Amino acid sequence: MKNVYLFIAGLIFLIDVSNTDTTQSVPELVKNKEFQVSAVAALDSLYNRNYSSARDILKPWEDEHPEHPVWLLWDAMDFWWVVLNDLHNDEYDEELFARMEKADKAAIKLLEEQPENADAYIIRAVANGYMARQHANRERWIRSIRTARTAQNAHEKLQEYAPDLADNLFAEGLKKYYSAYLPEAYTVVRMVSWLLPDGDKEKGLELLGKTSQSAIFARPEATYFLGMILLNYEKEYNEAVSHFVTLVETYPNNGYYRRLLIRTLFQLQQDTHAKTEIRSALEHWTNIGLKDDRVLKEELLYWLGRIDFRSGDLNSAHDYFQQSYAMGFELPNRPNRSFHVLSGYYAGRTAQLLGDSITARDYYLEVSRLETEPDVRKRAEERIREL
């Protein structure tokens, strides 16, 4: 799933575009150096899950230009993190799309009056980019690609009307990288590679690195994509981890980035580092009193269990798996929560290895009745037959 999303993310940045024309009255804030400083600070607050601080930073600009559609985008971006924090919960999807579409429509209206307004193209690029990503999260691949095409069209127009904007390097970097990578990785793409723009993986990574340092809206996303590309495609594991560490250090209240770092550390068998990050995250969430602690704990307790399971400490692992599994009962859409299925299976497995076949059977039966992770459920059914 992760690699499919990354494949589509690369593919959508290879799609070509169109043209339009002139006028001006709603200000182009993105070209204002003072606004750029405010926007960077506000975006950092937003990604650090401090919504009220982000709006406070932008309030003087909003008071001066209340008619500007960018404020609708900020409302939608606030909500993006509510959704992304727990993708197993789909109850907020409709509201997310409604907010993003409202911002997009306001930008379209502005472009009818001011066809060269760079702010409107940024709003369209960001709003449609988020919607495309959420369609991909829900495995609506065709809608994801179509919506991403709209985002890419807006990126292209932004390059035309604000050529010096550092955010333009984000789309260009992805285009360069994936134009070179996709023909190497997929035979079907190689057959039509003459249709693609000239690719250069090294140049693509260089542009993403520059974006991660100097862009306004795309800075954290560029860092995220750099880490994912280095991890999954370039196999530069230590460098990938360094980008994820940067995200955690820059946005310590962002549970999504914490969980991404810890998953990666476990995958790379850097268990000591992973445990340190888990303890740090759990302590931070307790001290700050952040609202999404149950989602975080469900996953991090599972990883603590897996680390102890790998080291042979079965009693400790069993305890963590039980805690993680119990947390799932407090969260929405329990039958479709991946970590609920996984922790239940491993709670059964550790119980079995510890000689408690009754508890093991109970966990395996419960897991077999859930609705996601079919391979894990199949293994649970096989274990039941063993017992």
Short mmCIF file of C-alpha atoms in Angstrom, two decimals:
data_model
loop_
_atom_site.label_atom_id
_atom_site.label_comp_id
_atom_site.label_asym_id
_atom_site.label_seq_id
_atom_site.Cartn_x
_atom_site.Cartn_y
_atom_site.Cartn_z
CA MET A 1 0.00 0.00 0.00
CA LYS A 2 2.76 2.45 0.97
CA ASN A 3 4.72 1.72 -2.21
CA VAL A 4 1.56 1.92 -4.35
CA TYR A 5 0.89 5.37 -2.92
CA LEU A 6 4.47 6.47 -3.56
CA PHE A 7 4.23 5.10 -7.13
CA ILE A 8 1.06 7.13 -7.78
CA ALA A 9 2.56 10.18 -6.08
CA GLY A 10 5.43 9.95 -8.53
CA LEU A 11 3.21 9.26 -11.52
CA ILE A 12 0.90 12.24 -10.92
CA PHE A 13 3.80 14.67 -11.05
CA LEU A 14 4.59 13.60 -14.60
CA ILE A 15 1.33 14.87 -16.13
CA ASP A 16 1.27 17.86 -18.50
CA VAL A 17 -0.86 21.07 -18.58
CA SER A 18 -2.53 24.21 -20.16
CA ASN A 19 -2.57 28.13 -20.16
CA THR A 20 -4.55 31.35 -19.10
CA ASP A 21 -4.45 35.24 -18.74
CA THR A 22 -4.35 38.53 -16.71
CA THR A 23 -5.61 41.10 -14.07
CA GLN A 24 -5.19 41.88 -10.38
CA SER A 25 -6.96 43.18 -7.23
CA VAL A 26 -6.95 40.50 -4.52
CA PRO A 27 -3.31 40.69 -3.37
CA GLU A 28 -0.80 37.95 -4.13
CA LEU A 29 0.32 37.39 -0.56
CA VAL A 30 2.74 34.64 -1.50
CA LYS A 31 4.90 37.25 -3.28
CA ASN A 32 5.03 39.42 -0.14
CA LYS A 33 8.26 38.73 1.80
CA GLU A 34 6.68 39.64 5.15
CA PHE A 35 3.77 37.29 4.52
CA GLN A 36 6.19 34.52 3.57
CA VAL A 37 7.83 34.81 7.00
CA SER A 38 4.41 34.66 8.69
CA ALA A 39 3.28 31.76 6.52
CA VAL A 40 6.37 29.67 7.35
CA ALA A 41 5.86 30.25 11.10
CA ALA A 42 2.13 29.50 10.82
CA LEU A 43 2.74 26.34 8.80
CA ASP A 44 5.23 25.12 11.40
CA SER A 45 2.60 25.66 14.11
CA LEU A 46 0.00 23.88 12.00
CA TYR A 47 2.23 20.83 11.41
CA ASN A 48 3.07 20.84 15.11
CA ARG A 49 -0.67 20.49 15.77
CA ASN A 50 -0.99 23.97 17.29
CA TYR A 51 -3.91 25.30 15.25
CA SER A 52 -4.73 28.31 17.38
CA SER A 53 -1.13 29.54 17.26
CA ALA A 54 -1.10 29.20 13.45
CA ARG A 55 -4.22 31.34 13.12
CA ASP A 56 -2.91 33.91 15.61
CA ILE A 57 0.21 34.34 13.49
CA LEU A 58 -1.90 34.93 10.38
CA LYS A 59 -4.62 37.02 12.05
CA PRO A 60 -3.16 40.45 11.11
CA TRP A 61 -3.11 39.36 7.46
CA GLU A 62 -6.61 37.91 7.66
CA ASP A 63 -7.93 41.09 9.29
CA GLU A 64 -6.39 43.16 6.49
CA HIS A 65 -7.55 40.86 3.65
CA PRO A 66 -10.65 39.01 4.95
CA GLU A 67 -11.91 38.32 1.40
CA HIS A 68 -8.82 36.29 0.48
CA PRO A 69 -9.61 32.57 -0.17
CA VAL A 70 -6.36 31.41 1.44
CA TRP A 71 -8.07 31.44 4.86
CA LEU A 72 -10.45 28.75 3.64
CA LEU A 73 -7.39 26.66 2.76
CA TRP A 74 -5.99 27.11 6.27
CA ASP A 75 -9.29 25.88 7.75
CA ALA A 76 -9.05 22.81 5.53
CA MET A 77 -5.39 22.20 6.36
CA ASP A 78 -6.25 22.29 10.06
CA PHE A 79 -8.70 19.47 9.46
CA TRP A 80 -6.26 17.44 7.34
CA TRP A 81 -4.30 16.55 10.44
CA VAL A 82 -7.44 15.43 12.27
CA VAL A 83 -8.02 12.95 9.44
CA LEU A 84 -4.41 11.87 8.87
CA ASN A 85 -3.84 11.20 12.55
CA ASP A 86 -6.15 8.16 12.40
CA LEU A 87 -6.80 6.90 8.89
CA HIS A 88 -8.80 3.96 10.25
CA ASN A 89 -11.48 6.46 11.21
CA ASP A 90 -13.37 7.65 8.13
CA GLU A 91 -16.04 9.73 9.91
CA TYR A 92 -14.23 13.00 9.11
CA ASP A 93 -13.61 12.33 5.40
CA GLU A 94 -16.75 14.09 4.19
CA GLU A 95 -15.92 17.23 6.17
CA LEU A 96 -12.33 17.22 4.89
CA PHE A 97 -13.41 17.04 1.25
CA ALA A 98 -16.07 19.72 1.84
CA ARG A 99 -13.47 22.12 3.27
CA MET A 100 -10.91 21.44 0.54
CA GLU A 101 -13.51 21.80 -2.21
CA LYS A 102 -14.76 25.08 -0.71
CA ALA A 103 -11.21 26.49 -0.82
CA ASP A 104 -10.71 25.16 -4.36
CA LYS A 105 -13.97 26.72 -5.60
CA ALA A 106 -13.06 30.08 -4.05
CA ALA A 107 -9.72 29.93 -5.86
CA ILE A 108 -11.46 29.12 -9.15
CA LYS A 109 -13.74 32.12 -8.65
CA LEU A 110 -10.72 34.34 -7.99
CA LEU A 111 -9.04 33.08 -11.17
CA GLU A 112 -12.11 34.00 -13.22
CA GLU A 113 -11.42 37.60 -12.21
CA GLN A 114 -7.61 37.44 -11.91
CA PRO A 115 -6.26 34.66 -14.14
CA GLU A 116 -2.65 35.25 -13.10
CA ASN A 117 -3.13 35.32 -9.31
CA ALA A 118 -0.37 33.11 -7.88
CA ASP A 119 -2.17 32.67 -4.54
CA ALA A 120 -5.15 31.08 -6.29
CA TYR A 121 -2.89 28.55 -8.01
CA ILE A 122 -1.24 27.68 -4.69
CA ILE A 123 -4.67 27.14 -3.12
CA ARG A 124 -5.72 24.89 -6.01
CA ALA A 125 -2.45 22.94 -5.93
CA VAL A 126 -2.53 22.38 -2.16
CA ALA A 127 -6.27 21.63 -1.87
CA ASN A 128 -6.32 19.19 -4.77
CA GLY A 129 -3.04 17.65 -3.64
CA TYR A 130 -4.51 16.85 -0.22
CA MET A 131 -7.73 15.51 -1.78
CA ALA A 132 -5.72 13.31 -4.15
CA ARG A 133 -3.73 11.93 -1.25
CA GLN A 134 -6.89 11.14 0.74
CA HIS A 135 -8.48 9.41 -2.25
CA ALA A 136 -5.28 7.32 -2.43
CA ASN A 137 -5.52 6.59 1.32
CA ARG A 138 -9.04 5.22 0.61
CA GLU A 139 -7.73 3.29 -2.45
CA ARG A 140 -9.80 5.33 -4.90
CA TRP A 141 -6.93 5.33 -7.36
CA ILE A 142 -8.65 6.77 -10.45
CA ARG A 143 -10.11 9.69 -8.52
CA SER A 144 -6.75 10.21 -6.88
CA ILE A 145 -4.96 10.49 -10.22
CA ARG A 146 -7.61 12.79 -11.69
CA THR A 147 -7.52 15.09 -8.68
CA ALA A 148 -3.73 15.03 -8.67
CA ARG A 149 -3.77 16.11 -12.33
CA THR A 150 -5.67 19.23 -11.25
CA ALA A 151 -3.06 19.87 -8.54
CA GLN A 152 -0.24 19.44 -11.05
CA ASN A 153 -1.92 21.80 -13.53
CA ALA A 154 -2.04 24.43 -10.78
CA HIS A 155 1.66 23.79 -9.98
CA GLU A 156 2.56 24.39 -13.61
CA LYS A 157 0.63 27.69 -13.69
CA LEU A 158 2.28 28.71 -10.44
CA GLN A 159 5.69 28.20 -12.06
CA GLU A 160 4.56 30.49 -14.86
CA TYR A 161 3.25 33.32 -12.66
CA ALA A 162 5.60 33.03 -9.66
CA PRO A 163 8.76 31.50 -11.15
CA ASP A 164 11.02 32.44 -8.22
CA LEU A 165 8.89 30.72 -5.58
CA ALA A 166 10.89 27.94 -3.88
CA ASP A 167 7.75 25.75 -3.64
CA ASN A 168 7.99 25.22 -7.41
CA LEU A 169 11.06 23.04 -6.83
CA PHE A 170 8.88 20.45 -5.06
CA ALA A 171 6.92 19.47 -8.16
CA GLU A 172 10.02 19.75 -10.32
CA GLY A 173 12.03 17.56 -7.95
CA LEU A 174 9.40 14.82 -7.90
CA LYS A 175 9.06 15.03 -11.68
CA LYS A 176 12.83 14.70 -12.20
CA TYR A 177 13.16 11.81 -9.76
CA TYR A 178 10.18 9.73 -10.88
CA SER A 179 10.84 10.33 -14.61
CA ALA A 180 14.13 8.51 -14.07
CA TYR A 181 12.99 5.97 -11.46
CA LEU A 182 9.75 4.66 -12.96
CA PRO A 183 11.20 3.37 -16.27
CA GLU A 184 13.92 1.58 -14.26
CA ALA A 185 11.46 -0.04 -11.88
CA TYR A 186 8.49 -0.87 -14.13
CA THR A 187 8.80 -2.52 -17.57
CA VAL A 188 5.42 -1.19 -18.67
CA VAL A 189 6.60 2.38 -18.03
CA ARG A 190 9.90 1.74 -19.84
CA MET A 191 7.93 0.92 -22.99
CA VAL A 192 6.46 4.44 -23.05
CA SER A 193 9.38 6.26 -21.41
CA TRP A 194 9.72 8.49 -24.49
CA LEU A 195 6.47 10.17 -23.33
CA LEU A 196 8.01 11.20 -20.02
CA PRO A 197 9.99 14.37 -19.31
CA ASP A 198 13.75 13.99 -19.01
CA GLY A 199 14.52 12.36 -15.69
CA ASP A 200 17.45 12.67 -13.32
CA LYS A 201 17.21 11.00 -9.91
CA GLU A 202 20.18 12.86 -8.45
CA LYS A 203 18.83 16.22 -9.62
CA GLY A 204 15.37 15.34 -8.33
CA LEU A 205 16.70 14.58 -4.87
CA GLU A 206 18.75 17.78 -4.94
CA LEU A 207 15.64 19.86 -5.74
CA LEU A 208 13.62 18.13 -3.00
CA GLY A 209 16.45 18.91 -0.58
CA LYS A 210 16.34 22.59 -1.54
CA THR A 211 12.55 22.60 -1.16
CA SER A 212 12.80 21.09 2.30
CA GLN A 213 15.02 24.00 3.33
CA SER A 214 13.47 27.02 1.64
CA ALA A 215 9.86 26.43 0.52
CA ILE A 216 6.84 28.02 2.19
CA PHE A 217 4.01 25.48 1.87
CA ALA A 218 5.92 22.43 0.57
CA ARG A 219 8.81 22.39 3.06
CA PRO A 220 7.66 19.60 5.41
CA GLU A 221 6.15 17.57 2.55
CA ALA A 222 9.47 17.70 0.70
CA THR A 223 11.26 16.39 3.80
CA TYR A 224 8.67 13.59 4.10
CA PHE A 225 9.04 12.55 0.44
CA LEU A 226 12.82 12.70 0.67
CA GLY A 227 12.74 10.29 3.59
CA MET A 228 10.28 7.92 1.90
CA ILE A 229 12.19 7.88 -1.41
CA LEU A 230 15.52 7.29 0.32
CA LEU A 231 13.99 4.53 2.47
CA ASN A 232 11.97 2.66 -0.15
CA TYR A 233 13.82 3.24 -3.42
CA GLU A 234 17.37 4.38 -2.81
CA LYS A 235 17.91 2.12 0.24
CA GLU A 236 19.83 4.93 1.94
CA TYR A 237 18.43 3.97 5.32
CA ASN A 238 20.48 6.17 7.65
CA GLU A 239 19.85 9.22 5.50
CA ALA A 240 16.13 8.43 5.41
CA VAL A 241 16.02 8.16 9.19
CA SER A 242 17.78 11.52 9.50
CA HIS A 243 14.91 13.18 7.56
CA PHE A 244 12.29 11.51 9.76
CA VAL A 245 14.22 12.61 12.87
CA THR A 246 14.19 16.17 11.48
CA LEU A 247 10.40 16.01 11.15
CA VAL A 248 10.00 14.74 14.72
CA GLU A 249 12.37 17.36 16.14
CA THR A 250 10.69 20.16 14.17
CA TYR A 251 7.14 18.97 14.93
CA PRO A 252 7.31 17.14 18.29
CA ASN A 253 3.51 17.24 18.76
CA ASN A 254 2.87 15.51 15.43
CA GLY A 255 2.07 11.88 16.20
CA TYR A 256 2.02 10.88 12.53
CA TYR A 257 5.70 11.73 12.12
CA ARG A 258 6.59 10.07 15.44
CA ARG A 259 4.93 6.84 14.35
CA LEU A 260 6.59 6.99 10.91
CA LEU A 261 10.05 7.30 12.50
CA ILE A 262 9.44 4.43 14.94
CA ARG A 263 8.09 2.11 12.22
CA THR A 264 11.20 2.81 10.16
CA LEU A 265 13.57 2.20 13.07
CA PHE A 266 11.88 -1.14 13.80
CA GLN A 267 12.06 -2.10 10.11
CA LEU A 268 15.80 -1.35 10.17
CA GLN A 269 16.19 -3.34 13.43
CA GLN A 270 17.45 -0.25 15.27
CA ASP A 271 15.62 -1.43 18.37
CA THR A 272 17.49 0.62 20.98
CA HIS A 273 16.86 3.84 19.05
CA ALA A 274 13.23 2.80 18.48
CA LYS A 275 12.66 2.18 22.20
CA THR A 276 14.18 5.56 23.04
CA GLU A 277 11.85 7.28 20.57
CA ILE A 278 8.83 5.37 21.90
CA ARG A 279 9.56 6.31 25.52
CA SER A 280 10.14 9.91 24.47
CA ALA A 281 6.84 10.04 22.55
CA LEU A 282 4.76 8.48 25.33
CA GLU A 283 6.30 10.77 27.93
CA HIS A 284 5.77 13.83 25.73
CA TRP A 285 2.11 12.98 25.09
CA THR A 286 1.52 12.48 28.83
CA ASN A 287 3.23 15.74 29.79
CA ILE A 288 1.55 17.86 27.11
CA GLY A 289 -1.86 16.19 27.38
CA LEU A 290 -2.36 15.84 23.62
CA LYS A 291 -5.76 14.57 22.51
CA ASP A 292 -4.69 11.78 20.15
CA ASP A 293 -2.85 9.74 22.77
CA ARG A 294 -4.93 6.57 22.31
CA VAL A 295 -4.10 6.34 18.58
CA LEU A 296 -0.43 6.86 19.37
CA LYS A 297 -0.42 4.36 22.25
CA GLU A 298 -2.17 1.65 20.24
CA GLU A 299 0.67 1.63 17.73
CA LEU A 300 3.63 2.35 20.01
CA LEU A 301 2.68 -0.32 22.55
CA TYR A 302 2.55 -2.77 19.65
CA TRP A 303 6.09 -1.81 18.56
CA LEU A 304 7.35 -2.19 22.13
CA GLY A 305 5.87 -5.67 22.08
CA ARG A 306 7.52 -6.51 18.77
CA ILE A 307 10.90 -5.28 19.99
CA ASP A 308 10.70 -7.42 23.14
CA PHE A 309 9.36 -10.36 21.11
CA ARG A 310 12.37 -10.09 18.82
CA SER A 311 14.75 -10.04 21.79
CA GLY A 312 13.04 -13.07 23.39
CA ASP A 313 11.44 -11.28 26.36
CA LEU A 314 8.07 -12.97 25.86
CA ASN A 315 6.44 -11.95 29.16
CA SER A 316 7.10 -8.26 28.55
CA ALA A 317 6.08 -8.57 24.90
CA HIS A 318 2.81 -10.28 25.86
CA ASP A 319 1.98 -7.47 28.27
CA TYR A 320 2.55 -4.79 25.62
CA PHE A 321 0.50 -6.67 23.02
CA GLN A 322 -2.38 -7.01 25.48
CA GLN A 323 -2.26 -3.28 26.26
CA SER A 324 -2.21 -2.37 22.57
CA TYR A 325 -5.09 -4.73 21.81
CA ALA A 326 -7.16 -3.31 24.67
CA MET A 327 -6.57 0.22 23.36
CA GLY A 328 -8.32 -0.76 20.13
CA PHE A 329 -11.62 -1.13 21.98
CA GLU A 330 -11.48 2.60 22.79
CA LEU A 331 -10.98 3.64 19.15
CA PRO A 332 -13.35 3.89 16.17
CA ASN A 333 -13.73 1.25 13.46
CA ARG A 334 -12.17 -1.48 15.62
CA PRO A 335 -12.61 -4.38 13.15
CA ASN A 336 -10.57 -2.53 10.51
CA ARG A 337 -7.72 -1.29 12.66
CA SER A 338 -4.48 -2.90 11.49
CA PHE A 339 -2.66 -2.60 14.81
CA HIS A 340 -5.66 -4.07 16.65
CA VAL A 341 -5.44 -7.17 14.45
CA LEU A 342 -1.64 -7.36 14.72
CA SER A 343 -1.47 -6.86 18.49
CA GLY A 344 -4.24 -9.43 19.01
CA TYR A 345 -2.40 -11.98 16.90
CA TYR A 346 0.90 -11.44 18.72
CA ALA A 347 -0.83 -11.50 22.11
CA GLY A 348 -2.04 -14.96 21.09
CA ARG A 349 1.35 -15.97 19.76
CA THR A 350 3.23 -14.94 22.92
CA ALA A 351 0.61 -16.68 25.08
CA GLN A 352 1.08 -19.84 23.02
CA LEU A 353 4.86 -19.70 23.34
CA LEU A 354 4.49 -19.16 27.10
CA GLY A 355 2.37 -22.33 27.31
CA ASP A 356 -1.04 -20.66 27.81
CA SER A 357 -2.98 -22.30 24.98
CA ILE A 358 -6.41 -21.21 26.29
CA THR A 359 -5.52 -17.49 26.19
CA ALA A 360 -3.78 -17.99 22.86
CA ARG A 361 -6.88 -19.63 21.36
CA ASP A 362 -9.11 -16.81 22.64
CA TYR A 363 -6.94 -14.16 20.96
CA TYR A 364 -6.66 -16.11 17.70
CA LEU A 365 -10.46 -16.55 17.57
CA GLU A 366 -11.04 -12.83 18.17
CA VAL A 367 -8.51 -11.89 15.49
CA SER A 368 -10.02 -14.30 12.94
CA ARG A 369 -13.36 -12.45 13.25
CA LEU A 370 -11.91 -9.02 12.48
CA GLU A 371 -12.04 -7.49 8.99
CA THR A 372 -8.57 -6.30 7.94
CA GLU A 373 -5.06 -7.77 7.53
CA PRO A 374 -6.26 -10.99 5.82
CA ASP A 375 -2.82 -12.63 5.93
CA VAL A 376 -2.64 -12.17 9.71
CA ARG A 377 -6.17 -13.50 10.17
CA LYS A 378 -5.29 -16.53 8.04
CA ARG A 379 -2.26 -17.19 10.26
CA ALA A 380 -4.51 -16.94 13.34
CA GLU A 381 -6.84 -19.56 11.86
CA GLU A 382 -3.87 -21.85 11.17
CA ARG A 383 -2.72 -21.44 14.81
CA ILE A 384 -6.19 -22.41 16.03
CA ARG A 385 -5.96 -25.66 14.05
CA GLU A 386 -2.51 -26.28 15.59
CA LEU A 387 -3.96 -25.97 19.08
#
